[in-house]
Amino acid sequence: EVQLQQSGAELGKPGTSVKLSCKVSGYNIRNTYMHWVNQRPGKGLEWIGRIDPANGNTIYAEKFKSKATLTADTSSNTAYMQLSQLKSDDTAIYFCASRGYSSSLFAYWGQGTLVTVSS
Amino acid sequence: DIQMTQSPSSMSASLGDRVTITCQASQDIGNNLIWFQQKPGKSPRPMIYYATNLANGVPSRFSGSRSGSDYSLTISSLESEDMADYHCLQYKQYPPTFGGGTKLELK
């Protein structure tokens, strides 16, 4: 069974960074891309970027190029996203998502990590 | 970026109603569109792949269709468990872009 288990809620002060994790079980993360998506309170979904864990190649949405950094550790089957220079506008739930071993994009999602930015 | 204009942003309907939600793409995306259902406090769940294909385990009252650049999700007979937010996503071109979402509530 494929599971994407995300790390717990984060409270970050403005100007600091947080690093979120997404630990995968049920498939080898080297086999497919990992995507990250956010959802601000009461708002829709927004694609942040994706990483190819096999080689570390990344693609970001333009507005997240200086905000998010995606990495992956194939030895622990875990993907990471670091958010830097936190602002109140970064308060959101952040999801990781992948196709797992299926042929269907975004088939599997983590449960989400709430990041709250507050002084 | 490809813009996905989703409508309505919210709607209320009665049990047994036929409900249709639409996304309009600003550029050609072919059938590269996914519909998601999201319940409060939960992650999105894929419902329709490739614009018209039902995902595994999704009830047959859900269907997807396309007319030109307009993509629709239809629930043929609304049930209480269908109350949720619905989102479309195009993945024809990077960056993948979502519609603004539709909140479906019980009348």
CSV table of C-alpha atoms in Angstrom, one decimal:
chain,number,residue,atom,x,y,z
A,1,GLU,CA,0.0,0.0,0.0
A,2,VAL,CA,1.3,3.4,-1.0
A,3,GLN,CA,1.5,6.0,1.8
A,4,LEU,CA,2.9,9.5,1.9
A,5,GLN,CA,3.4,10.5,5.5
A,6,GLN,CA,4.1,14.1,6.1
A,7,SER,CA,5.7,15.8,9.1
A,8,GLY,CA,3.8,17.6,11.7
A,9,ALA,CA,2.5,21.2,11.9
A,10,GLU,CA,5.1,24.0,12.0
A,11,LEU,CA,5.0,27.4,13.6
A,12,GLY,CA,7.6,29.7,12.0
A,13,LYS,CA,8.5,33.3,12.7
A,14,PRO,CA,8.6,35.8,9.9
A,15,GLY,CA,12.0,35.7,8.1
A,16,THR,CA,12.9,32.2,9.2
A,17,SER,CA,12.8,28.9,7.3
A,18,VAL,CA,11.0,25.5,7.8
A,19,LYS,CA,11.7,22.2,6.3
A,20,LEU,CA,8.8,19.8,5.6
A,21,SER,CA,9.2,16.1,5.0
A,22,CYS,CA,7.2,13.5,3.1
A,23,LYS,CA,8.2,9.9,3.8
A,24,VAL,CA,7.0,7.4,1.3
A,25,SER,CA,6.2,3.8,1.8
A,26,GLY,CA,4.9,1.3,-0.8
A,27,TYR,CA,7.1,2.3,-3.7
A,28,ASN,CA,10.6,3.6,-4.4
A,29,ILE,CA,10.6,7.4,-4.7
A,30,ARG,CA,13.3,7.1,-7.4
A,31,ASN,CA,10.6,5.8,-9.8
A,32,THR,CA,8.5,8.9,-10.2
A,33,TYR,CA,8.2,12.6,-9.5
A,34,MET,CA,7.1,14.1,-6.2
A,35,HIS,CA,5.0,17.2,-6.5
A,36,TRP,CA,4.2,19.8,-3.8
A,37,VAL,CA,1.0,21.7,-3.6
A,38,ASN,CA,-0.3,24.3,-1.2
A,39,GLN,CA,-3.7,25.5,0.0
A,40,ARG,CA,-4.0,28.8,1.8
A,41,PRO,CA,-6.8,29.1,4.4
A,42,GLY,CA,-10.2,28.9,2.7
A,43,LYS,CA,-8.6,29.0,-0.8
A,44,GLY,CA,-7.9,26.7,-3.7
A,45,LEU,CA,-4.9,24.5,-4.5
A,46,GLU,CA,-1.7,25.9,-5.9
A,47,TRP,CA,1.2,23.9,-7.5
A,48,ILE,CA,4.6,24.7,-6.1
A,49,GLY,CA,7.0,22.5,-7.9
A,50,ARG,CA,8.2,18.9,-8.5
A,51,ILE,CA,11.4,17.0,-8.0
A,52,ASP,CA,12.7,13.9,-9.8
A,53,PRO,CA,14.2,12.0,-6.9
A,54,ALA,CA,16.3,9.9,-9.2
A,55,ASN,CA,18.5,12.8,-10.2
A,56,GLY,CA,17.4,15.8,-8.1
A,57,ASN,CA,16.1,17.7,-11.1
A,58,THR,CA,13.5,20.3,-10.1
A,59,ILE,CA,10.9,22.5,-11.7
A,60,TYR,CA,9.2,25.3,-9.8
A,61,ALA,CA,6.2,27.6,-10.4
A,62,GLU,CA,7.6,31.1,-11.0
A,63,LYS,CA,6.3,32.6,-7.8
A,64,PHE,CA,8.0,29.8,-5.7
A,65,LYS,CA,11.4,29.9,-7.3
A,66,SER,CA,12.9,31.9,-4.4
A,67,LYS,CA,10.6,30.5,-1.8
A,68,ALA,CA,10.7,26.7,-2.0
A,69,THR,CA,13.6,24.3,-2.3
A,70,LEU,CA,12.8,20.7,-3.1
A,71,THR,CA,15.1,17.8,-2.2
A,72,ALA,CA,14.9,14.1,-1.8
A,73,ASP,CA,16.8,11.4,0.0
A,74,THR,CA,16.5,8.1,-1.8
A,75,SER,CA,18.2,6.2,1.1
A,76,SER,CA,15.3,7.1,3.4
A,77,ASN,CA,12.6,7.3,0.6
A,78,THR,CA,11.8,10.8,1.8
A,79,ALA,CA,11.1,14.0,-0.1
A,80,TYR,CA,11.6,17.4,1.5
A,81,MET,CA,10.5,21.0,0.9
A,82,GLN,CA,12.2,23.9,2.6
A,83,LEU,CA,10.4,27.2,2.7
A,84,SER,CA,12.6,30.3,3.3
A,85,GLN,CA,12.1,33.9,4.3
A,86,LEU,CA,8.7,33.1,5.8
A,87,LYS,CA,5.9,35.7,5.6
A,88,SER,CA,2.4,35.6,6.9
A,89,ASP,CA,1.2,34.9,3.3
A,90,ASP,CA,3.0,31.5,3.5
A,91,THR,CA,0.6,30.3,6.1
A,92,ALA,CA,-1.0,27.3,4.4
A,93,ILE,CA,-1.4,23.6,4.3
A,94,TYR,CA,1.4,22.0,2.2
A,95,PHE,CA,0.8,18.6,0.4
A,96,CYS,CA,3.1,16.2,-1.3
A,97,ALA,CA,1.6,14.1,-4.1
A,98,SER,CA,2.8,11.5,-6.6
A,99,ARG,CA,1.6,8.9,-9.0
A,100,GLY,CA,3.2,6.2,-6.8
A,101,TYR,CA,3.4,3.0,-8.8
A,102,SER,CA,0.2,3.8,-10.7
A,103,SER,CA,-0.1,5.3,-14.2
A,104,SER,CA,-2.2,8.1,-12.8
A,105,LEU,CA,-0.8,11.5,-11.9
A,106,PHE,CA,-1.4,12.8,-8.4
A,107,ALA,CA,-2.9,9.5,-7.4
A,108,TYR,CA,-1.5,9.6,-3.9
A,109,TRP,CA,-1.3,12.5,-1.5
A,110,GLY,CA,0.2,13.1,1.9
A,111,GLN,CA,-2.1,14.2,4.7
A,112,GLY,CA,-0.8,17.8,4.5
A,113,THR,CA,1.4,19.9,6.9
A,114,LEU,CA,0.0,23.1,8.3
A,115,VAL,CA,2.6,25.9,8.3
A,116,THR,CA,1.6,28.9,10.4
A,117,VAL,CA,3.8,32.0,10.1
A,118,SER,CA,3.4,34.3,13.1
A,119,SER,CA,5.7,36.3,15.4
B,1,ASP,CA,0.7,29.9,-17.7
B,2,ILE,CA,-2.6,28.2,-18.6
B,3,GLN,CA,-5.5,29.6,-16.7
B,4,MET,CA,-8.3,27.3,-15.6
B,5,THR,CA,-11.5,29.2,-14.9
B,6,GLN,CA,-13.8,27.1,-12.7
B,7,SER,CA,-17.5,27.8,-12.2
B,8,PRO,CA,-19.5,28.1,-10.1
B,9,SER,CA,-17.3,29.0,-7.1
B,10,SER,CA,-20.0,27.7,-4.9
B,11,MET,CA,-23.4,26.1,-5.2
B,12,SER,CA,-26.1,24.4,-3.2
B,13,ALA,CA,-28.2,21.5,-4.4
B,14,SER,CA,-30.6,19.0,-3.1
B,15,LEU,CA,-30.2,15.2,-2.7
B,16,GLY,CA,-30.9,13.5,-6.0
B,17,ASP,CA,-30.2,16.6,-8.1
B,18,ARG,CA,-28.0,16.5,-11.2
B,19,VAL,CA,-25.0,18.8,-10.6
B,20,THR,CA,-22.5,20.1,-13.2
B,21,ILE,CA,-19.2,21.9,-12.5
B,22,THR,CA,-17.2,23.4,-15.3
B,23,CYS,CA,-13.6,24.4,-16.0
B,24,GLN,CA,-12.6,26.4,-19.0
B,25,ALA,CA,-9.0,26.3,-20.2
B,26,SER,CA,-7.3,29.4,-21.6
B,27,GLN,CA,-5.2,27.3,-24.0
B,28,ASP,CA,-5.5,23.9,-25.5
B,29,ILE,CA,-4.9,21.2,-22.9
B,30,GLY,CA,-6.3,18.2,-24.9
B,31,ASN,CA,-7.8,15.8,-22.3
B,32,ASN,CA,-5.0,16.4,-19.8
B,33,LEU,CA,-7.3,17.3,-16.9
B,34,ILE,CA,-8.0,15.7,-13.6
B,35,TRP,CA,-11.0,16.4,-11.3
B,36,PHE,CA,-10.4,16.1,-7.5
B,37,GLN,CA,-12.8,16.0,-4.6
B,38,GLN,CA,-11.7,17.4,-1.3
B,39,LYS,CA,-13.6,17.1,2.0
B,40,PRO,CA,-12.8,19.3,5.0
B,41,GLY,CA,-9.5,18.5,6.6
B,42,LYS,CA,-8.7,15.9,4.0
B,43,SER,CA,-6.3,15.7,1.0
B,44,PRO,CA,-7.7,15.9,-2.5
B,45,ARG,CA,-8.9,12.7,-4.0
B,46,PRO,CA,-8.7,12.1,-7.8
B,47,MET,CA,-12.2,11.4,-9.2
B,48,ILE,CA,-11.7,11.7,-13.0
B,49,TYR,CA,-8.6,11.3,-15.0
B,50,TYR,CA,-7.9,12.4,-18.6
B,51,ALA,CA,-11.0,14.4,-18.6
B,52,THR,CA,-13.5,11.5,-18.9
B,53,ASN,CA,-12.0,8.4,-17.1
B,54,LEU,CA,-13.4,7.5,-13.7
B,55,ALA,CA,-10.7,6.8,-11.1
B,56,ASN,CA,-10.7,3.5,-9.3
B,57,GLY,CA,-13.4,3.2,-6.7
B,58,VAL,CA,-15.3,6.3,-7.7
B,59,PRO,CA,-19.1,5.8,-7.9
B,60,SER,CA,-20.6,5.7,-11.4
B,61,ARG,CA,-22.8,8.7,-10.7
B,62,PHE,CA,-19.7,10.8,-11.4
B,63,SER,CA,-18.7,11.5,-14.9
B,64,GLY,CA,-16.4,13.8,-16.9
B,65,SER,CA,-16.9,15.4,-20.3
B,66,ARG,CA,-15.3,17.8,-22.6
B,67,SER,CA,-16.7,20.3,-25.2
B,68,GLY,CA,-13.9,22.2,-26.8
B,69,SER,CA,-12.0,24.1,-24.0
B,70,ASP,CA,-14.8,23.5,-21.5
B,71,TYR,CA,-14.5,20.5,-19.1
B,72,SER,CA,-17.3,19.4,-16.9
B,73,LEU,CA,-17.7,17.2,-13.9
B,74,THR,CA,-21.3,15.9,-13.5
B,75,ILE,CA,-22.9,14.1,-10.6
B,76,SER,CA,-26.0,12.5,-11.9
B,77,SER,CA,-27.9,12.1,-8.6
B,78,LEU,CA,-26.4,13.9,-5.7
B,79,GLU,CA,-25.8,12.0,-2.5
B,80,SER,CA,-25.0,13.5,0.9
B,81,GLU,CA,-21.4,12.1,0.8
B,82,ASP,CA,-20.8,14.2,-2.3
B,83,MET,CA,-20.8,17.4,-0.3
B,84,ALA,CA,-17.2,18.7,-0.8
B,85,ASP,CA,-15.0,21.0,-2.7
B,86,TYR,CA,-14.1,20.1,-6.2
B,87,HIS,CA,-11.0,21.2,-8.1
B,88,CYS,CA,-9.8,20.8,-11.7
B,89,LEU,CA,-6.2,20.5,-12.7
B,90,GLN,CA,-4.6,20.8,-16.1
B,91,TYR,CA,-1.3,19.0,-16.6
B,92,LYS,CA,-0.8,19.6,-20.3
B,93,GLN,CA,1.9,22.2,-19.7
B,94,TYR,CA,4.1,23.3,-16.8
B,95,PRO,CA,3.2,24.7,-14.4
B,96,PRO,CA,0.2,22.5,-13.7
B,97,THR,CA,-2.6,24.8,-12.8
B,98,PHE,CA,-5.8,24.3,-10.8
B,99,GLY,CA,-9.2,25.9,-11.1
B,100,GLY,CA,-10.3,28.1,-8.3
B,101,GLY,CA,-12.5,25.3,-6.8
B,102,THR,CA,-16.2,24.8,-6.3
B,103,LYS,CA,-17.8,24.4,-2.9
B,104,LEU,CA,-20.8,22.1,-3.2
B,105,GLU,CA,-23.3,22.3,-0.3
B,106,LEU,CA,-26.6,20.8,0.5
B,107,LYS,CA,-29.6,23.0,0.0
